[in-house]
Amino acid sequence: MRISIQIFSSLLLAASVAGASENSRFFKRQSNNTDYVLKKGPLDTPWTEKVGTDPWPEYPRPQMERSDWLNLNGVWQYQNVTGPALDVQERDPGAPPFGKDLGNPVLVPFCLESALSGVMGRKAIRSWYRRTFDIPTEWNPDNRVLLNFGAVDYETTVFVNGHNATKHTGGYWSFEIDITDFLYTNVTNELLVYVWDPTNLELDRIPNGKQVIDPQHIWYTPCSGIWQTVWLESAPAERITKVDLSADMDGVVNVTVHSSGNTPSLPYDFTIHALNSDATATAQGTTNEPFVFKIDGVELWSPETPNLYNVTIQMGHDTVETYLGFRTVSQGVIDGVPRPLLNGEFHFLFSTLDQGFWPDGIYSPPSLEAMKWDLELLKDTGFNMVRKHIKVEPALFYRACDEIGLMVMQDMPSMTHEFYSRDRDPDFLPASITAMDQYDIDIITQCQAQALNRDQVLLEHQAEFNRQLAILIEQHKSYPSIVSWVIYNEGWGQPRWLPVEYNLTAMVKSLDPTRLVNAVTGWHDHGAGDYHDNHHYSYPQCGTPWYSLDSSPYDPKRIGFQGEFGGLGHNISDENAWKVPRSINEVNRTYEINPTTDIWNMRAHKLFVELTEQVELYACSGAVYTQTTDVEGEVNGLVTYDRRLNRMDVEQWKSDIQGLYDAARKRVEGKEVQMGKTASAESVGSVPVISWGS
């Protein structure tokens, strides 16, 4: 969202998915300490007190599940080693504290800044984590032991028993390490993790979404350190390392099973389990090569019918469980208007802007139950999509969307936006830098010096952004619920004088030809991608012949889309407020403030009337309402930040949302669909047909 230029009157406030632990044969949990204490944060949720010291017990990777695994979540040791001058340039961990008590408990996997972590730190630039663990005696001694991290923000160095095991860069991506050669067989092992996370202080700008060291209004508390599940698992030396899986509306399955080891290709068995029956279909493929085949009589995935099929892949002594959904995403033209198609039919895409922040865990939801609560709220109200806004969620989030039938428009986390806010201005200094504490003056000096070589710096930033964008696609392209990728949001991190979106759109489509690409959501649109996406607060402006100063006229060659609108605020009480003075003082920067939920609902209804008219009269094919929940000083959510107050007149919202779908359906009734290019049969040609058996 962008900052409103209009200042309203002051608002005063007082300061069960597949793979759950019970289904895993050797699931265990190990924890090293018992002196963890939950911190008292500015606000909590109904799930905060339920977390305890055994958080997130579910198997965390639903698209490649193994049975022999060990959850390492729980209480670890922690030490902040950030110096007084915020030594953000110092990435080297220095001498690791092997065998030393770090002195402080931390609950993994929760951000260091969160109350749930037990740390609730500030400026956690350089941090050490430590724990010990034992390898289960039940595990096959001939197997390899793999250490997995769901996500660590931002740069991670891992030590096992004194050995430097790996270094990983990127705050949103999972990574795996084979630690077998570093392990002790009959004694306890030591795991040390060093994390460097400059958030928005570092001159080498990094993808970090809405995280800032100094939170203000639409920029929020950062998340440093381990914020998703850590686990061990046992697997053969020759093993499956990744499964790329897609299936279309015609029953065509496209799978690539990646394998480890020195053997370039190995045979594997692919077994798909049918819905509500004992029937299965089996095919045989070869690793590291695309394998395409067709199954007749499949039931399609859609928001109305979120049908999923379980899949077992066996390669030698390795077996993994995954799943798929049959659906095709494409673009077509109906009555002269480009439309998004799901399974060959126009679906009006209606979503909330979903930021994924939590008052108790910041980036980390307190539990799977809590995370699902948000999604089920949207589904029950009538939304058929969620726009995951410049954040990437744990894998179980996407599994939940697959299960309940919520389409996902997935953003790439943005680079720090200030560095790009003025085109080629060498004197420009980021506002967030100038607002820092006085002892950070060296950062300002370095930033000014770097501006002299800004073009080279931007090239380096762009290369890193491109690298991590590719990781986003590679790690998430097998989820049926994801229907679109978003590259840039409102120009944040976007080189505005150079239309790099054309090359990036081509790159994304080469990595994943099965989805649409929203190259630029908001403004600074050079014409790339499948959408013409406009943001306008408070009222919508979707595919219309009129436009505002910060957007461009509708492009009739692309899908008309309202990437953000709404943002209606509501005055809340102290009970539901993020009790941070600056956040409270900046509530009046919300686009519009309504004193009661009755007025708030009335205003929302007026916006729905306008949006419905734009669907009826113009080229509007989808919209994103801002937003799912309040976040810190923003008070424009469907529910408050603590998830305790639902502002919606639910029946009114259901009726208004259904009105959008009805208007969209009437626009295309009886009209021929001119199909655009899809990623199914057109690219695979003749394929073998596999029959269901039992």
XYZ file of C-alpha atoms in Angstrom, residues 100-638:
539
model
C 29.526 -22.271 25.357
C 26.250 -21.465 27.068
C 24.847 -18.444 25.221
C 22.954 -17.320 28.290
C 19.510 -16.542 26.861
C 16.599 -18.779 25.859
C 14.824 -18.279 22.535
C 11.793 -20.120 21.221
C 12.331 -21.369 17.674
C 10.762 -20.735 15.159
C 9.711 -17.194 16.128
C 11.275 -13.894 15.017
C 13.729 -12.436 17.510
C 11.669 -9.243 17.654
C 8.513 -11.133 18.655
C 7.043 -11.719 22.092
C 6.727 -15.426 21.345
C 10.484 -15.756 20.837
C 11.034 -14.818 24.476
C 13.593 -12.233 23.284
C 11.526 -9.378 21.818
C 14.772 -7.756 20.726
C 15.501 -4.637 18.727
C 18.200 -4.215 16.108
C 19.138 -7.902 16.121
C 21.657 -7.456 13.337
C 24.114 -10.208 14.357
C 22.907 -13.200 16.339
C 23.993 -16.629 17.504
C 21.687 -19.604 18.111
C 22.776 -22.836 19.793
C 21.253 -26.198 20.648
C 22.272 -29.830 21.002
C 20.587 -32.905 19.576
C 20.831 -36.687 19.331
C 20.176 -38.769 16.238
C 17.307 -41.250 16.766
C 18.634 -44.778 17.163
C 15.754 -46.067 15.022
C 17.104 -44.368 11.906
C 18.840 -46.453 9.262
C 22.595 -46.073 9.932
C 23.298 -46.332 6.203
C 21.154 -43.252 5.462
C 22.249 -39.643 5.317
C 21.079 -37.087 7.900
C 19.665 -33.882 6.429
C 19.259 -30.607 8.340
C 16.425 -28.417 7.024
C 15.499 -24.788 7.661
C 12.094 -23.482 6.571
C 13.366 -19.894 6.515
C 15.960 -17.749 8.303
C 16.158 -13.983 7.849
C 18.592 -13.064 6.341
C 22.087 -14.530 5.900
C 22.777 -17.785 7.727
C 25.975 -19.652 8.581
C 25.510 -23.127 10.064
C 28.068 -24.981 12.195
C 27.712 -28.641 13.211
C 30.159 -29.975 15.817
C 32.641 -27.245 15.006
C 32.409 -27.645 11.222
C 31.187 -24.864 8.933
C 28.364 -26.754 7.210
C 26.934 -24.086 4.898
C 26.128 -20.445 4.277
C 22.748 -19.389 2.917
C 21.499 -15.989 1.741
C 17.838 -14.977 1.549
C 15.236 -14.497 4.255
C 12.283 -16.330 2.692
C 13.681 -19.547 1.270
C 14.040 -23.061 2.611
C 17.399 -24.796 2.484
C 18.806 -28.227 3.283
C 22.256 -29.444 4.394
C 23.656 -32.953 4.434
C 25.368 -32.962 7.847
C 26.148 -36.698 8.052
C 29.908 -36.306 7.842
C 29.934 -33.831 10.736
C 27.953 -35.975 13.190
C 28.967 -37.958 16.245
C 27.375 -41.386 16.340
C 27.131 -42.111 20.063
C 27.279 -38.687 21.711
C 25.252 -35.501 21.644
C 25.798 -33.135 18.691
C 26.093 -29.347 18.769
C 24.334 -27.050 16.286
C 25.333 -23.381 16.030
C 23.575 -20.926 13.731
C 24.884 -17.434 13.012
C 22.449 -14.945 11.474
C 23.232 -11.564 9.933
C 20.124 -9.489 9.233
C 20.513 -5.782 8.430
C 16.832 -5.386 7.441
C 16.772 -1.935 5.755
C 20.087 -0.650 7.117
C 22.381 -2.478 4.730
C 23.657 -0.624 1.678
C 23.481 -3.805 -0.375
C 19.708 -3.621 -0.550
C 17.948 -6.892 0.099
C 14.423 -8.247 -0.461
C 12.724 -7.662 2.887
C 9.149 -6.582 2.115
C 7.680 -4.248 4.739
C 10.276 -4.818 7.431
C 12.108 -1.749 8.769
C 14.337 -1.191 11.786
C 12.317 1.893 12.719
C 8.621 0.929 12.172
C 6.228 3.621 10.991
C 2.647 3.372 9.719
C 2.815 1.051 6.679
C 6.358 -0.152 7.532
C 6.377 -2.725 10.282
C 8.429 -4.447 12.970
C 11.139 -6.549 11.311
C 11.687 -10.285 11.614
C 15.241 -11.428 12.269
C 16.591 -14.924 12.683
C 14.935 -18.341 12.455
C 11.242 -17.867 11.740
C 10.146 -21.195 10.263
C 10.514 -24.801 11.372
C 13.932 -26.468 11.708
C 14.081 -30.243 11.360
C 16.268 -33.274 10.688
C 15.366 -36.193 8.480
C 16.845 -39.473 7.357
C 17.184 -40.300 3.654
C 19.314 -42.573 1.442
C 22.448 -41.256 -0.238
C 20.730 -41.666 -3.604
C 17.594 -39.694 -2.795
C 14.909 -37.419 -4.146
C 15.890 -33.776 -3.685
C 12.968 -31.947 -5.319
C 9.691 -32.702 -7.087
C 8.276 -30.323 -9.720
C 4.674 -31.265 -10.333
C 1.836 -29.761 -12.335
C -1.393 -31.173 -13.716
C -3.862 -29.512 -16.086
C -7.598 -29.602 -16.740
C -7.140 -32.272 -19.425
C -5.534 -34.698 -16.989
C -1.995 -34.129 -18.279
C 0.592 -34.552 -15.527
C 4.038 -33.003 -15.925
C 6.558 -34.150 -13.327
C 10.295 -33.802 -12.841
C 11.834 -35.762 -9.983
C 15.270 -34.405 -9.112
C 17.775 -36.734 -7.489
C 21.101 -36.514 -5.684
C 24.288 -38.483 -6.115
C 26.569 -39.187 -9.043
C 24.038 -41.124 -11.099
C 22.523 -38.723 -13.686
C 19.264 -40.650 -14.019
C 17.479 -43.249 -11.928
C 14.106 -44.966 -12.397
C 11.217 -44.137 -10.083
C 7.589 -45.163 -9.579
C 4.898 -42.488 -9.542
C 1.619 -43.516 -7.900
C -1.407 -41.223 -7.752
C -4.222 -42.029 -5.350
C -7.742 -41.219 -6.555
C -10.351 -39.287 -4.648
C -12.713 -41.139 -2.335
C -11.752 -44.569 -3.595
C -8.997 -47.170 -3.506
C -8.153 -46.642 -7.165
C -4.597 -45.738 -8.117
C -2.693 -44.986 -11.292
C 0.992 -45.787 -11.623
C 3.629 -44.582 -14.057
C 7.377 -45.107 -14.292
C 9.751 -42.235 -14.993
C 13.431 -41.312 -14.951
C 14.884 -38.740 -12.587
C 16.117 -35.313 -13.669
C 14.029 -35.418 -16.854
C 10.499 -34.085 -17.482
C 7.980 -36.918 -17.577
C 4.546 -36.266 -19.076
C 1.529 -38.565 -19.099
C -2.249 -38.295 -19.016
C -4.918 -39.652 -16.671
C -8.548 -39.832 -17.762
C -11.509 -39.078 -15.543
C -9.895 -36.667 -13.091
C -11.818 -34.205 -10.928
C -10.614 -30.625 -11.302
C -9.301 -28.223 -8.676
C -11.095 -24.885 -8.294
C -12.248 -22.666 -5.415
C -15.650 -24.373 -5.650
C -14.189 -27.894 -5.789
C -10.671 -27.974 -4.290
C -9.972 -31.571 -5.290
C -6.496 -32.849 -4.449
C -4.824 -36.176 -5.217
C -2.192 -37.777 -3.027
C 0.965 -38.911 -4.781
C 3.707 -41.352 -3.735
C 7.096 -41.307 -5.463
C 9.525 -44.151 -4.843
C 13.085 -44.108 -6.106
C 15.262 -46.974 -4.927
C 15.148 -46.944 -1.124
C 13.710 -43.409 -0.933
C 9.986 -42.686 -0.723
C 8.328 -39.272 -0.530
C 4.677 -38.240 -0.327
C 3.261 -35.247 -2.182
C 0.000 -34.216 -3.885
C -1.412 -32.426 -6.912
C -4.496 -30.676 -8.194
C -5.685 -30.710 -11.804
C -6.323 -27.192 -13.103
C -5.305 -24.883 -15.944
C -4.629 -21.156 -15.562
C -4.637 -19.091 -18.744
C -5.717 -15.844 -20.354
C -8.531 -15.649 -22.905
C -10.547 -12.995 -24.693
C -14.307 -12.895 -24.172
C -16.374 -10.350 -26.095
C -13.197 -8.427 -26.846
C -12.019 -8.224 -23.218
C -8.945 -10.106 -21.895
C -9.946 -12.285 -18.965
C -8.188 -14.583 -16.460
C -9.353 -18.158 -17.006
C -9.375 -21.098 -14.627
C -10.091 -24.403 -16.341
C -11.162 -22.501 -19.451
C -13.727 -20.328 -17.646
C -13.613 -16.710 -16.505
C -13.270 -16.473 -12.733
C -13.570 -12.980 -11.287
C -10.581 -12.819 -8.937
C -11.566 -11.296 -5.612
C -9.016 -11.146 -2.846
C -7.780 -9.346 0.187
C -4.334 -7.863 0.555
C -2.863 -10.335 3.023
C 0.270 -9.100 4.787
C 0.836 -12.095 7.034
C 1.900 -10.178 10.163
C 1.025 -11.279 13.701
C 1.274 -9.203 16.900
C 2.728 -12.127 18.878
C 4.974 -13.753 16.246
C 5.528 -10.871 13.747
C 6.289 -12.922 10.582
C 5.717 -16.276 12.309
C 2.067 -17.243 12.888
C 1.633 -18.604 16.421
C 0.329 -21.930 15.090
C -1.116 -23.711 12.090
C -4.560 -23.283 13.624
C -4.080 -19.514 13.798
C -2.742 -19.292 10.248
C -5.702 -21.284 8.915
C -8.119 -19.060 10.816
C -7.272 -16.107 8.585
C -7.742 -18.156 5.422
C -11.012 -19.738 6.530
C -12.361 -16.296 7.458
C -11.767 -15.142 3.873
C -13.197 -18.297 2.326
C -16.304 -18.223 4.512
C -16.936 -14.572 3.612
C -16.835 -15.346 -0.110
C -13.341 -14.345 -1.237
C -11.904 -16.778 -3.771
C -8.300 -15.537 -3.682
C -5.690 -14.077 -1.374
C -2.916 -11.755 -2.503
C 0.135 -12.638 -0.417
C 1.641 -9.195 -0.117
C 5.451 -8.939 -0.491
C 5.960 -11.827 1.927
C 6.391 -15.575 1.503
C 4.635 -17.890 3.944
C 5.515 -21.305 5.402
C 4.764 -24.186 3.051
C 1.764 -25.219 5.150
C 0.070 -21.916 4.260
C -0.050 -22.894 0.595
C -1.156 -26.419 1.458
C -4.046 -24.865 3.421
C -5.003 -22.720 0.406
C -4.871 -25.827 -1.767
C -7.153 -27.671 0.649
C -9.827 -25.041 1.256
C -9.876 -23.655 -2.281
C -8.328 -20.181 -2.098
C -6.425 -19.027 -5.159
C -3.174 -17.193 -4.401
C -1.607 -14.199 -6.130
C 1.949 -14.423 -4.809
C 4.158 -11.329 -4.540
C 7.920 -11.321 -4.716
C 9.202 -9.603 -1.534
C 10.347 -6.142 -2.511
C 13.735 -4.540 -2.130
C 13.974 -1.541 0.188
C 11.943 0.998 -1.713
C 13.609 4.295 -0.767
C 16.823 3.635 -2.699
C 14.848 3.645 -5.941
C 12.397 6.408 -5.119
C 13.993 9.069 -7.296
C 15.248 8.343 -10.751
C 19.043 8.628 -10.920
C 19.284 11.350 -8.254
C 22.840 11.091 -6.794
C 21.974 13.402 -3.892
C 19.033 11.322 -2.755
C 19.350 9.922 0.750
C 16.785 7.385 2.006
C 14.422 8.808 4.605
C 14.823 5.751 6.785
C 18.575 6.392 6.905
C 18.288 10.045 7.955
C 15.832 9.122 10.689
C 18.270 6.757 12.402
C 19.800 7.200 15.819
C 22.729 9.648 15.993
C 25.325 6.918 16.519
C 24.434 5.519 13.114
C 25.902 8.551 11.328
C 28.552 6.320 9.743
C 25.777 4.574 7.810
C 24.671 7.915 6.357
C 28.226 8.714 5.272
C 28.621 5.355 3.598
C 25.302 5.752 1.815
C 26.309 9.147 0.415
C 29.609 7.764 -0.785
C 27.918 4.840 -2.417
C 25.540 7.134 -4.293
C 28.495 8.228 -6.425
C 28.632 4.737 -7.880
C 24.907 4.212 -7.836
C 24.423 2.712 -11.271
C 26.836 -0.128 -10.509
C 25.204 -0.649 -7.137
C 21.773 -0.879 -8.715
C 23.012 -3.470 -11.186
C 24.251 -5.577 -8.282
C 20.966 -5.116 -6.433
C 19.017 -6.103 -9.512
C 21.066 -9.260 -10.021
C 20.358 -10.350 -6.438
C 16.661 -9.558 -6.801
C 16.547 -11.624 -9.994
C 18.278 -14.548 -8.293
C 15.836 -14.595 -5.412
C 12.823 -14.127 -7.697
C 13.865 -17.335 -9.450
C 14.057 -19.105 -6.070
C 10.507 -17.967 -5.262
C 9.237 -19.573 -8.453
C 11.258 -22.770 -8.112
C 10.211 -23.396 -4.518
C 6.496 -22.660 -5.005
C 5.532 -23.592 -8.556
C 3.928 -26.917 -7.605
C 1.119 -25.507 -5.426
C -2.211 -25.700 -7.318
C -3.646 -22.677 -5.495
C -1.051 -20.215 -6.829
C -2.475 -18.718 -10.032
C -0.341 -15.576 -10.512
C 3.089 -14.204 -9.665
C 3.692 -10.528 -8.831
C 7.151 -9.114 -9.598
C 7.028 -5.467 -8.459
C 4.721 -3.666 -6.041
C 4.260 0.097 -6.508
C 7.762 0.633 -7.825
C 9.504 -0.599 -4.670
C 12.921 -1.772 -5.765
C 11.948 -1.263 -9.408
C 14.398 0.627 -11.694
C 11.833 3.008 -13.086
C 13.942 4.331 -15.937
C 14.631 0.826 -17.282
C 11.748 -1.559 -18.112
C 13.379 -4.655 -16.668
C 9.910 -6.191 -16.148
C 9.905 -7.507 -19.728
C 12.967 -9.663 -19.136
C 11.783 -10.678 -15.677
C 8.352 -11.660 -16.986
C 10.038 -13.808 -19.630
C 12.251 -15.379 -16.966
C 9.285 -16.187 -14.721
C 7.331 -17.723 -17.590
C 10.326 -19.789 -18.619
C 10.571 -21.191 -15.085
C 6.811 -21.625 -14.787
C 4.681 -21.427 -17.940
C 1.549 -22.570 -16.074
C 0.576 -19.240 -14.466
C -0.126 -15.597 -15.212
C 2.375 -12.880 -14.358
C 1.509 -9.523 -12.816
C 4.707 -7.658 -13.663
C 3.846 -4.352 -11.975
C 1.051 -3.880 -9.464
C 0.237 -0.245 -8.772
C 2.137 2.082 -11.078
C 5.346 2.637 -13.069
C 3.870 0.214 -15.600
C 5.817 -0.187 -18.847
C 3.386 -2.652 -20.417
C 4.847 -6.031 -19.449
C 2.958 -8.987 -18.028
C -0.609 -10.278 -18.251
C -2.287 -7.618 -16.073
C -2.902 -3.910 -16.213
C -3.021 -3.403 -12.474
C -4.114 -0.156 -10.866
C -4.143 0.833 -7.167
C -6.590 3.450 -5.988
C -7.734 4.336 -2.478
C -10.398 4.544 -1.286
C -12.695 3.966 -4.271
C -11.957 1.502 -7.111
C -10.694 2.343 -10.578
C -10.677 -1.036 -12.301
C -10.362 -1.331 -16.079
C -12.094 2.018 -16.454
C -11.604 4.747 -19.076
C -10.689 7.223 -16.326
C -7.511 7.092 -14.280
C -5.628 9.036 -11.618
C -2.295 10.845 -11.779
C -0.323 7.970 -10.289
C -1.627 5.372 -12.742
C -1.889 5.021 -16.502
C -4.883 4.625 -18.855
C -6.237 1.092 -19.031
C -4.376 -1.093 -21.502
C -7.044 -3.072 -23.417
C -4.489 -5.735 -24.403
C -4.162 -6.935 -20.814
C -6.392 -8.052 -17.963
C -7.978 -5.121 -16.133
C -7.236 -5.548 -12.439
C -7.647 -3.492 -9.267
C -4.528 -4.524 -7.363
C -5.481 -2.586 -4.214
C -8.472 -0.534 -3.136
C -10.532 0.122 -0.041
C -8.348 0.746 2.963
C -11.279 1.980 5.024
C -10.217 2.537 8.607
C -12.110 2.173 11.856
C -11.360 3.653 15.258
C -10.614 0.867 17.724
C -10.280 0.696 21.473
C -7.169 0.111 23.536
C -8.118 -3.541 23.907
C -7.493 -4.299 20.208
C -4.731 -1.763 19.520
C -1.007 -2.254 18.867
C 0.173 -0.427 21.994
C 3.181 1.370 20.571
C 3.040 5.191 20.820
C 4.326 5.914 17.322
C 1.849 3.488 15.779
C -0.996 5.052 17.727
C 0.044 8.560 16.715
C 0.192 7.599 13.020
C -3.224 5.946 12.824
C -4.548 9.215 11.356
C -2.529 8.493 8.208
C -5.076 5.800 7.288
C -6.900 6.607 4.048
C -10.236 7.057 5.753
C -11.365 6.720 9.372
C -14.864 5.635 10.372
C -16.005 5.974 13.991
C -18.231 2.856 14.090
C -18.448 -0.510 12.388
C -21.910 0.399 11.098
C -20.487 3.366 9.177
C -17.470 1.314 8.136
C -19.759 -1.359 6.651
C -21.906 1.275 4.950
C -18.838 2.793 3.306
C -17.625 -0.638 2.232
C -20.981 -1.338 0.616
C -20.686 1.912 -1.369
C -17.299 0.773 -2.684
C -18.776 -2.591 -3.706
C -21.516 -0.777 -5.630
C -18.886 1.187 -7.567
C -16.751 -1.876 -8.222
C -19.766 -3.885 -9.400
C -20.665 -1.116 -11.847
C -17.124 -1.242 -13.226
C -17.466 -4.992 -13.700
C -20.788 -4.482 -15.494
C -19.639 -1.631 -17.743
C -15.894 -1.911 -18.264
C -13.014 -4.382 -18.269
C -12.643 -5.133 -14.565
C -11.658 -8.792 -14.059
C -10.553 -8.840 -10.430
C -9.757 -6.785 -7.373
C -7.884 -6.831 -4.072
C -9.500 -5.292 -1.004
C -7.157 -3.800 1.585
C -6.854 -5.727 3.861
C -7.298 -8.983 5.824
C -6.253 -7.658 9.227
C -5.029 -4.509 10.862
C -1.238 -4.354 11.083
C 0.362 -2.327 13.870
C -0.679 1.300 13.178
C -2.910 0.432 10.219
C -6.537 0.007 11.243
C -8.175 -0.908 7.931
C -8.506 -4.685 8.263
C -11.584 -6.848 8.029
